[in-house]
Short mmCIF file of C-alpha atoms and ligand atoms in Angstrom, two decimals:
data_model
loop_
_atom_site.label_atom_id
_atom_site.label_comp_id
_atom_site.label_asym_id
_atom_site.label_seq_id
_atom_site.Cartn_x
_atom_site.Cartn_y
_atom_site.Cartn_z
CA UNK X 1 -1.22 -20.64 0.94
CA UNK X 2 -3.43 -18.86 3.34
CA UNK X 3 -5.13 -15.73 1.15
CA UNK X 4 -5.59 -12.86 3.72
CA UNK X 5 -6.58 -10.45 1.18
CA UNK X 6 -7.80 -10.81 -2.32
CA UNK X 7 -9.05 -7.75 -4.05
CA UNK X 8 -10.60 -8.39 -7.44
CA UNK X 9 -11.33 -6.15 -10.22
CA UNK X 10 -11.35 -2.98 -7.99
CA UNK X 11 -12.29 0.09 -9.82
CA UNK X 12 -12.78 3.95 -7.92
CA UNK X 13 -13.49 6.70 -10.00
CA UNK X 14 -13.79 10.22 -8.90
CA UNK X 15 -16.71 13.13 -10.54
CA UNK X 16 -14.83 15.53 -11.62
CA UNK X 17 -15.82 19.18 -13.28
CA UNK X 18 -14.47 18.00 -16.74
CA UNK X 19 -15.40 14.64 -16.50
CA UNK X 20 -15.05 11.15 -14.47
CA UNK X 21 -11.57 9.95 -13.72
CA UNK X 22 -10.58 6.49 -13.61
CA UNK X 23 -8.28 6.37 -10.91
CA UNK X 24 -8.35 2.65 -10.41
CA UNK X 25 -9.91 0.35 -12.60
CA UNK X 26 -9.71 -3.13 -12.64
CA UNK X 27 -7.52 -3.74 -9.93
CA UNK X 28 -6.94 -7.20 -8.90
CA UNK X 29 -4.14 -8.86 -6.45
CA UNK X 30 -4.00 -11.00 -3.78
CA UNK X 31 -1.95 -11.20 -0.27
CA UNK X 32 -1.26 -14.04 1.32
CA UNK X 33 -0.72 -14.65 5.45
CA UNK X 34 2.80 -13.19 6.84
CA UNK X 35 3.48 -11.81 3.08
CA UNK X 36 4.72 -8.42 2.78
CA UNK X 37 3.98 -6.52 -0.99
CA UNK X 38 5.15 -3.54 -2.21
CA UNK X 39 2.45 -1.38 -4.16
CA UNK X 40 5.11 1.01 -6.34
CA UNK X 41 3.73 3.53 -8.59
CA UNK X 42 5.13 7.28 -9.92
CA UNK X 43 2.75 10.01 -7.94
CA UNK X 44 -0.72 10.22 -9.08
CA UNK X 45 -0.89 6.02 -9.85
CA UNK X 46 -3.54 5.36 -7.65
CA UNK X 47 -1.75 3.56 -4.68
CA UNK X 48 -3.49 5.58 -1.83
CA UNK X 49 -6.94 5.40 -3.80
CA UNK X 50 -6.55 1.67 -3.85
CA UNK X 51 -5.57 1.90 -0.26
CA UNK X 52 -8.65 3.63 0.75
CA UNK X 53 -10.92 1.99 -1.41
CA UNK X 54 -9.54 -1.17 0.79
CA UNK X 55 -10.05 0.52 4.21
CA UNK X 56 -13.20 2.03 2.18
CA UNK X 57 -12.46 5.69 3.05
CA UNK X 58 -13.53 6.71 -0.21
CA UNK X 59 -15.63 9.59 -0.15
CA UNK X 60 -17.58 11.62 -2.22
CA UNK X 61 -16.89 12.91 -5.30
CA UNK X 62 -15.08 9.48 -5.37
CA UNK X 63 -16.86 6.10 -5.32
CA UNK X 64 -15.98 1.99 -5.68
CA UNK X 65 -17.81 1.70 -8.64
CA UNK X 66 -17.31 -2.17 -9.03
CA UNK X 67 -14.94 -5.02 -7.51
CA UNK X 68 -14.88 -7.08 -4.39
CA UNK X 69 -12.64 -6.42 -1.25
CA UNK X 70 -12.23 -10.09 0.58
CA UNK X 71 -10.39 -9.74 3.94
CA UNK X 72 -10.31 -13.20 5.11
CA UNK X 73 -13.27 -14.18 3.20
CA UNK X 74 -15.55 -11.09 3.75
CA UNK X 75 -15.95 -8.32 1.82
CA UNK X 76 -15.73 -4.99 2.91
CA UNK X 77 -16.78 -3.29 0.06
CA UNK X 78 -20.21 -4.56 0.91
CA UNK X 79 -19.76 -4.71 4.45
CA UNK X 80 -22.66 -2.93 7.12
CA UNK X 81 -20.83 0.00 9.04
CA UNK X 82 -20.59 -2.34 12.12
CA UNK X 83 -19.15 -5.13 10.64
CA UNK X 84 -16.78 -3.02 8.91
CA UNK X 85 -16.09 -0.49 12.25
CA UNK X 86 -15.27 -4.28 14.30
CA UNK X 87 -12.84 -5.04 11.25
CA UNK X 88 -10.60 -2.17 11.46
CA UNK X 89 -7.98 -2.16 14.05
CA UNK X 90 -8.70 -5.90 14.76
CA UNK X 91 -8.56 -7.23 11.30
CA UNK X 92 -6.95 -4.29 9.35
CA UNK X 93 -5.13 -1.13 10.01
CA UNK X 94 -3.18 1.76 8.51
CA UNK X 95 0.02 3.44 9.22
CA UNK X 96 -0.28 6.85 8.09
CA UNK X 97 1.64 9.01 6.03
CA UNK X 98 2.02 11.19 9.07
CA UNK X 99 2.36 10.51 12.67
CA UNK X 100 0.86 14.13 13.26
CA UNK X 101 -2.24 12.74 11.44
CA UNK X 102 -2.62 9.53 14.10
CA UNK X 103 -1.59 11.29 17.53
CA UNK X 104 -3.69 14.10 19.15
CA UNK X 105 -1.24 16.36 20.95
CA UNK X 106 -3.58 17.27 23.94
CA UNK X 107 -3.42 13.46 25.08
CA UNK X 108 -0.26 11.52 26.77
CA UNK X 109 1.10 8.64 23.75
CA UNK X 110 0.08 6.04 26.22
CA UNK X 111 -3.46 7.16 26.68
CA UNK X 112 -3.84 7.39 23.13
CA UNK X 113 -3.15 3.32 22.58
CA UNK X 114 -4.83 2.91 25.55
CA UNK X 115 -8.03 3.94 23.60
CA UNK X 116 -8.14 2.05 20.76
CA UNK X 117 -7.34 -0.69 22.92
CA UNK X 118 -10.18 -0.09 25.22
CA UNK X 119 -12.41 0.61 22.21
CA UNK X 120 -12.31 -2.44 20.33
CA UNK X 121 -11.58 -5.08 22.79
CA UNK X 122 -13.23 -6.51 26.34
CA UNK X 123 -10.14 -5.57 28.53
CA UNK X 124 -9.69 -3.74 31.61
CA UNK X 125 -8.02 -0.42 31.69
CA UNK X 126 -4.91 -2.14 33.78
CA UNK X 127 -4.26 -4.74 30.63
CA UNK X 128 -4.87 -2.30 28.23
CA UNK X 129 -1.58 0.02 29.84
CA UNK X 130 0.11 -3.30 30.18
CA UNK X 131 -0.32 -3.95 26.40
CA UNK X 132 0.53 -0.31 25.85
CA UNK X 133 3.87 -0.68 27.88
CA UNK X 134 4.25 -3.77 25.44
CA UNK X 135 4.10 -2.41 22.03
CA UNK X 136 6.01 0.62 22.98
CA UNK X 137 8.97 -1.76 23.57
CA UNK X 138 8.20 -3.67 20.75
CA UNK X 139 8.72 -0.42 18.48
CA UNK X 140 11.71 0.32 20.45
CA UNK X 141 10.55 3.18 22.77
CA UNK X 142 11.02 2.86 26.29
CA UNK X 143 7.46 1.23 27.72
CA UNK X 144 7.56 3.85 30.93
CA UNK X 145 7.04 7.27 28.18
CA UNK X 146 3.67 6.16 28.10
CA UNK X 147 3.13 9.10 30.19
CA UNK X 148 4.50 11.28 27.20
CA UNK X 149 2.75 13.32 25.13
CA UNK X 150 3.10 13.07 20.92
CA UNK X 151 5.73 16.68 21.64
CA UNK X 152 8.40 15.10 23.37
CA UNK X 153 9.50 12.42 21.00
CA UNK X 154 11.19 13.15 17.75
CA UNK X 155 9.28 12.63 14.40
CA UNK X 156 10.91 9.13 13.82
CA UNK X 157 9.79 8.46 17.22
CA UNK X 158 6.07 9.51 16.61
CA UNK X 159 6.23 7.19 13.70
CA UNK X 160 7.36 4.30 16.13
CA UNK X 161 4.21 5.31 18.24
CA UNK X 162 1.76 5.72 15.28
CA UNK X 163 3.04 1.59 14.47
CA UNK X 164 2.73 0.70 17.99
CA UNK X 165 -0.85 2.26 17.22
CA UNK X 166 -1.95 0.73 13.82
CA UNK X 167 -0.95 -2.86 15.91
CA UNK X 168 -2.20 -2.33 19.06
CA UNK X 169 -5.44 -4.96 18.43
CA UNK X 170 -3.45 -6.83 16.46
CA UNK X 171 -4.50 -6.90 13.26
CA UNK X 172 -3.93 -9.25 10.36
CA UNK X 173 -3.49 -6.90 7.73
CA UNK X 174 -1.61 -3.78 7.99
CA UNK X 175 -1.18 -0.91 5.34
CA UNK X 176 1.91 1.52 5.39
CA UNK X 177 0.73 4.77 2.69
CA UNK X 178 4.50 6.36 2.89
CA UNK X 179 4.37 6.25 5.96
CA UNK X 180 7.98 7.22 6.20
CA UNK X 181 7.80 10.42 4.00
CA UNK X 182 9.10 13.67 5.51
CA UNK X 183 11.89 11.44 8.04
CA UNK X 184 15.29 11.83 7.16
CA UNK X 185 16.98 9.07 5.16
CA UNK X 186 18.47 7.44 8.31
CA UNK X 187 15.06 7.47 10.12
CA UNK X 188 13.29 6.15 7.25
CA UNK X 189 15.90 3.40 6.85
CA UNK X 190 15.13 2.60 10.21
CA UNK X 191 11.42 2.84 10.70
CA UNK X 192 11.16 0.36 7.92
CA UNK X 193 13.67 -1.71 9.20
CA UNK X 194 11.13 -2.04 12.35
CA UNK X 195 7.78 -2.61 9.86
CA UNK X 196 10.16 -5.17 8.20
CA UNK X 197 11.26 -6.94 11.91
CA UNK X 198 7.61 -6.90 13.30
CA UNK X 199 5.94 -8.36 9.72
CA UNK X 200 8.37 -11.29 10.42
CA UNK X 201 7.51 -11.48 14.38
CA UNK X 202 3.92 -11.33 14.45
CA UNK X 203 3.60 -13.17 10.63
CA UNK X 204 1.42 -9.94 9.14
CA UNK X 205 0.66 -9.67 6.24
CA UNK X 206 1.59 -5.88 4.93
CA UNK X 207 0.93 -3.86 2.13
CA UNK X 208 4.06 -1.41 1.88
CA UNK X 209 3.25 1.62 -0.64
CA UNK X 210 6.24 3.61 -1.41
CA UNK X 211 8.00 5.71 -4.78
CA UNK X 212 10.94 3.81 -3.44
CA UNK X 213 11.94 1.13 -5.77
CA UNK X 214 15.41 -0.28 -4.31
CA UNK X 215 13.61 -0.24 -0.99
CA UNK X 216 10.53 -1.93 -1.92
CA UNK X 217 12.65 -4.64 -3.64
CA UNK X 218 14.75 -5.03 -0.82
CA UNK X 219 12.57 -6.11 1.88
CA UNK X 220 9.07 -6.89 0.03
CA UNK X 221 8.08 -10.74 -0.89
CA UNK X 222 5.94 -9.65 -3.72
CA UNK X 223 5.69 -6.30 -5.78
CA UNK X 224 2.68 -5.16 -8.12
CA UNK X 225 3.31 -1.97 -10.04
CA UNK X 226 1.29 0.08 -10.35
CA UNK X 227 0.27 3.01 -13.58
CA UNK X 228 -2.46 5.19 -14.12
CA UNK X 229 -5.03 3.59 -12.09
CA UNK X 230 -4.13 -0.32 -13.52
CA UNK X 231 -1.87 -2.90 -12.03
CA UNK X 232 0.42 -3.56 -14.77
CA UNK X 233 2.17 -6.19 -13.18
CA UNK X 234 2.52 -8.33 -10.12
CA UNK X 235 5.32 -10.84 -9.42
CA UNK X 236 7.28 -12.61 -6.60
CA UNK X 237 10.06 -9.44 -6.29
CA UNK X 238 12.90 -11.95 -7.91
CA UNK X 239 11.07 -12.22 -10.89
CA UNK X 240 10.24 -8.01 -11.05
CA UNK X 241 14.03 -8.10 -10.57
CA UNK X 242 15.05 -10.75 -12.83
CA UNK X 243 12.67 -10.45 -15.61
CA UNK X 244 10.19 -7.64 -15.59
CA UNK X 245 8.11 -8.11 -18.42
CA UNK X 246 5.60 -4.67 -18.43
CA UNK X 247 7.60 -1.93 -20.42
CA UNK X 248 6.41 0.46 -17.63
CA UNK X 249 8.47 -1.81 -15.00
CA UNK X 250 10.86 -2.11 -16.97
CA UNK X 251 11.50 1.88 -17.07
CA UNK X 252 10.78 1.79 -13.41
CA UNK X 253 13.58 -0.16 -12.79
CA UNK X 254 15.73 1.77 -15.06
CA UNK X 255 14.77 4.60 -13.37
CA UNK X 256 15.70 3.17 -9.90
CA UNK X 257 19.43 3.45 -8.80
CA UNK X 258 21.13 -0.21 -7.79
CA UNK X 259 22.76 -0.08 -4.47
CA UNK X 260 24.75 -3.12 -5.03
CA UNK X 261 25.87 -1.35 -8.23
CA UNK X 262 26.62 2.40 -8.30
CA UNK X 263 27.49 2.50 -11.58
CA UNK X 264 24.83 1.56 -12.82
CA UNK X 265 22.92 4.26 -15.50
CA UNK X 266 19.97 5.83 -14.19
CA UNK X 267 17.61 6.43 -16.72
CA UNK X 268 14.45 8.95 -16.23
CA UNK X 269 11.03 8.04 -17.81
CA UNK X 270 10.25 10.84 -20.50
CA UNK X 271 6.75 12.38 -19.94
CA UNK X 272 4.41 12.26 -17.13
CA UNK X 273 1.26 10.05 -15.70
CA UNK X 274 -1.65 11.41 -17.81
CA UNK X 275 -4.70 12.74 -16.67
CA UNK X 276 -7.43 10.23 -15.89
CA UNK X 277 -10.20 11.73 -16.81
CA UNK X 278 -11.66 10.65 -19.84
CA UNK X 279 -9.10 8.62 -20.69
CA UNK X 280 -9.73 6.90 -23.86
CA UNK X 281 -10.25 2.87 -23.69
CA UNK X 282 -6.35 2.17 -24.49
CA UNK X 283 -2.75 0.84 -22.89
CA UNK X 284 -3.13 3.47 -20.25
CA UNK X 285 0.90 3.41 -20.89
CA UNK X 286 0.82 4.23 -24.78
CA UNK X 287 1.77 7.37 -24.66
CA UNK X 288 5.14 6.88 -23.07
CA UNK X 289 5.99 3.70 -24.25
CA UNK X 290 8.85 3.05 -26.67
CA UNK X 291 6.94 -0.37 -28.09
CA UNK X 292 3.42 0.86 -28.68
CA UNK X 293 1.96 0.18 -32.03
CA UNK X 294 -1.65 0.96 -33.16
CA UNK X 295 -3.55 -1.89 -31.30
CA UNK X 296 -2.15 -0.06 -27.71
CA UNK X 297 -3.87 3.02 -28.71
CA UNK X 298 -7.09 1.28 -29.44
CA UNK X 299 -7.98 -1.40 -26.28
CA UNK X 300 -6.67 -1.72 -22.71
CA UNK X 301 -4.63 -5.44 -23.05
CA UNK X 302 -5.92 -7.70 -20.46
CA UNK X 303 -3.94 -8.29 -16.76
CA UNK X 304 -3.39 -12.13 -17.18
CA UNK X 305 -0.82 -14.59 -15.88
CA UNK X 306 2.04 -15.11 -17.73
CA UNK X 307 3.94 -17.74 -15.73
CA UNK X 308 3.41 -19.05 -11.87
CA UNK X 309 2.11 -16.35 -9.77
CA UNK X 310 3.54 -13.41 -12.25
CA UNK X 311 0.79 -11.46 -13.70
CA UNK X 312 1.04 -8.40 -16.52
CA UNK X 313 -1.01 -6.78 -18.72
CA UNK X 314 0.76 -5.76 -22.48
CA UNK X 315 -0.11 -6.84 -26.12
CA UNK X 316 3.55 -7.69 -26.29
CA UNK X 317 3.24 -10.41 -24.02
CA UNK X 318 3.61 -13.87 -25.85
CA UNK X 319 4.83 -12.69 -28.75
CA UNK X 320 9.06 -12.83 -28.15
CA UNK X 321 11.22 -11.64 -25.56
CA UNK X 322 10.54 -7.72 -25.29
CA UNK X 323 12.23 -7.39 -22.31
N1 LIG N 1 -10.74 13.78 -4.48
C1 LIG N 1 -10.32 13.58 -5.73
N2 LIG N 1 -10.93 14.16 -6.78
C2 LIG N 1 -10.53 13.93 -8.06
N3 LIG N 1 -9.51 13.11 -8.39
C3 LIG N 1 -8.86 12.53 -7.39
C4 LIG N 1 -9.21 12.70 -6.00
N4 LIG N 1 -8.36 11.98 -5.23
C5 LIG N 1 -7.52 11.35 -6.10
N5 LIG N 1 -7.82 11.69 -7.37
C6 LIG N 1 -7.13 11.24 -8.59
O1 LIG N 1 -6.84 9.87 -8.45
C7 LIG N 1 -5.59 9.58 -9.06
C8 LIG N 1 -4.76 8.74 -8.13
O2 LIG N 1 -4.40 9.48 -6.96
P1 LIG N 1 -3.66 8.79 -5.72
O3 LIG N 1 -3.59 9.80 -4.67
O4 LIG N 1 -4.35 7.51 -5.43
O5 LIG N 1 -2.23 8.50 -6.34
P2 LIG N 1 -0.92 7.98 -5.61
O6 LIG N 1 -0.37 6.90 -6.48
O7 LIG N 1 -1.20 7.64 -4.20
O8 LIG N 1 0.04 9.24 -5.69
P3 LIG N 1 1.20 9.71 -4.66
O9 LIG N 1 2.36 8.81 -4.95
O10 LIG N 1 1.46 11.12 -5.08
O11 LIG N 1 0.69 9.60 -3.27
C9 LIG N 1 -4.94 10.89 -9.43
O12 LIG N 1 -5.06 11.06 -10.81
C10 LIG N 1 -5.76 11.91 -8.70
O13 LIG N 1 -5.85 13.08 -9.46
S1 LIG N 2 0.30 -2.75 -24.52
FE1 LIG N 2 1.46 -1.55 -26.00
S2 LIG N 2 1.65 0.52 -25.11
FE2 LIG N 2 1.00 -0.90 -23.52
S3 LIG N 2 2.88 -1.47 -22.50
FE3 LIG N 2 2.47 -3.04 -24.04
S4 LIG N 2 3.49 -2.37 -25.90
FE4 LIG N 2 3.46 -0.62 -24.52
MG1 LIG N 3 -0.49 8.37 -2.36
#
């Protein structure tokens, strides 16, 4: 297998007026080439903090406080400014949460590619609009509305342009933060459809962060799910599906309807995410979980492989079927 990305023991905390929160700690998972994982979490998990410490947008009060970053080998985290400014766009790049966000609305769509093109690679203005023309098709929007400007297109339209953006110096690595929040259900269905379709065509390897369980499952190789700032587990999606071992997946999934069966119960989690600063050294997960006993309350368990390629972290792991 062909490791893109590997990201080991990752941890970003953020100064806070009561205290430092832990919003990631210890984070460690791996992407292989043309591999597509879902990073699932309830709000507040730390998905976009992992994504940023990744891109290494982290700013002040927050900081990577330890772990490496390897994109292909190299790591960003200790990257110079201009190695890491040549990386993004041609090695990695983001989809945002909103189009709005990526596209200025003074400049046409087209001239907006254009420009990142132009930026980060040695071609002439007439390729560049050629590749522009290009990706707009390949995102399904007619390559002549290059001359359009971010107004005139509907906001599952932007969306198509802010993709068309994120690969237009085809990178390796591409990271969708919700990028699909705020469409309507159809429009989301279909902009992912189109992350899902170009992943396959151009064999990227993508990191698709959602709330959306039955989505994620559906089109995502791998999952790792994510709670209060720790991976709790990361699997081939099968396996999540088949035999999630984390009790925190496990609720996840309970929690998540079942299109193929709509009977199924949906069952809520009780409580809430707790708050990350100064959380005592324990199962970050004890206080909502139906199986915690005294030792959960007392030590963080480890995040270790538990069979080929499926990774948890619970004190109940090894010791009888939980599940
Ligand atoms: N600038 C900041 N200052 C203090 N704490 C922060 C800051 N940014 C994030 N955090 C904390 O980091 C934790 C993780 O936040 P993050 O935004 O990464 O979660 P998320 O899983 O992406 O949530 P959502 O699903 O709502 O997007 C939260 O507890 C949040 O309070
Ligand atoms: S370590 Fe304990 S509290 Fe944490 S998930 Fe496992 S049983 Fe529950
Ligand atoms: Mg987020």
């Amino acid at each position: 297998m062909n490791t893109v990305l590997s990201v080991e023991n990752l941890s970003t905390y953020f100064k806070t007026d009561k205290g430092i929160a832990k919003a990631v700690e210890n984070v460690s998972f791996s992407l292989n080439k043309g591999e597509m994982l879902g990073l699932i979490g309830e709000s507040g998990c730390g998905k976009t903090t992992v994504a940023q410490s990744i891109l290494r947008l982290i700013e002040y009060p927050g900081k990577v406080v330890s772990g490496r970053v390897l994109l292909n080998g190299r790591d960003l985290i200790k990257a110079s400014d201009k190695d890491l400014a040549s990386m993004r766009w041609k090695e990695i790049s983001v989809i945002p949460q909103s189009a709005m966000n990526a596209l200025n609305p003074i400049f046409t769509i087209g001239d907006q590619i254009m420009e990142s093109i132009l930026i980060h690679e040695n071609v002439s203005k007439r390729e560049a609009l050629k590749r522009t023309k290009t990706l707009l098709e390949l995102v399904g929007i007619d390559g002549e509305r290059w001359r359009s400007y971010p107004h005139e297109f509907s906001g599952g339209m932007k969306q198509r342009v802010a993709i068309a953006m994120a690969l237009a110096c085809n990178p390796k690595l591409v990271i969708s933060d919700e990028s699909t929040t705020g469409l309507d259900v159809l429009t989301q269905a279909q902009v992912i459809a189109l992350i899902k379709n170009l992943q396959k065509k151009m064999d990227l390897s993508v990191i698709l962060i959602s709330h959306d369980l039955p989505m994620v499952t559906a089109i995502c190789d791998k999952i790792a799910i994510m709670y209060a700032g720790n991976i709790v587990e990361w699997a081939p999606t099968e396996d999540i599906l088949k035999n999630a071992r984390h009790p925190y997946s496990q609720a996840l999934l309970n929690a998540s309807p079942d299109l193929g069966n709509p009977e199924k119960e949906v069952v809520s989690i009780p409580g809430s995410v707790p708050n990350l600063v100064n959380f005592p050294n324990s199962c970050r997960f004890h206080t909502r979980c139906p199986l915690a006993f005294d030792k959960c309350r007392q030590e963080n368990p480890e995040f270790k492989e538990v069979r080929n390629g499926h990774y948890t972290a619970c004190f109940l792991e090894g010791v009888g079927n939980h599940g």
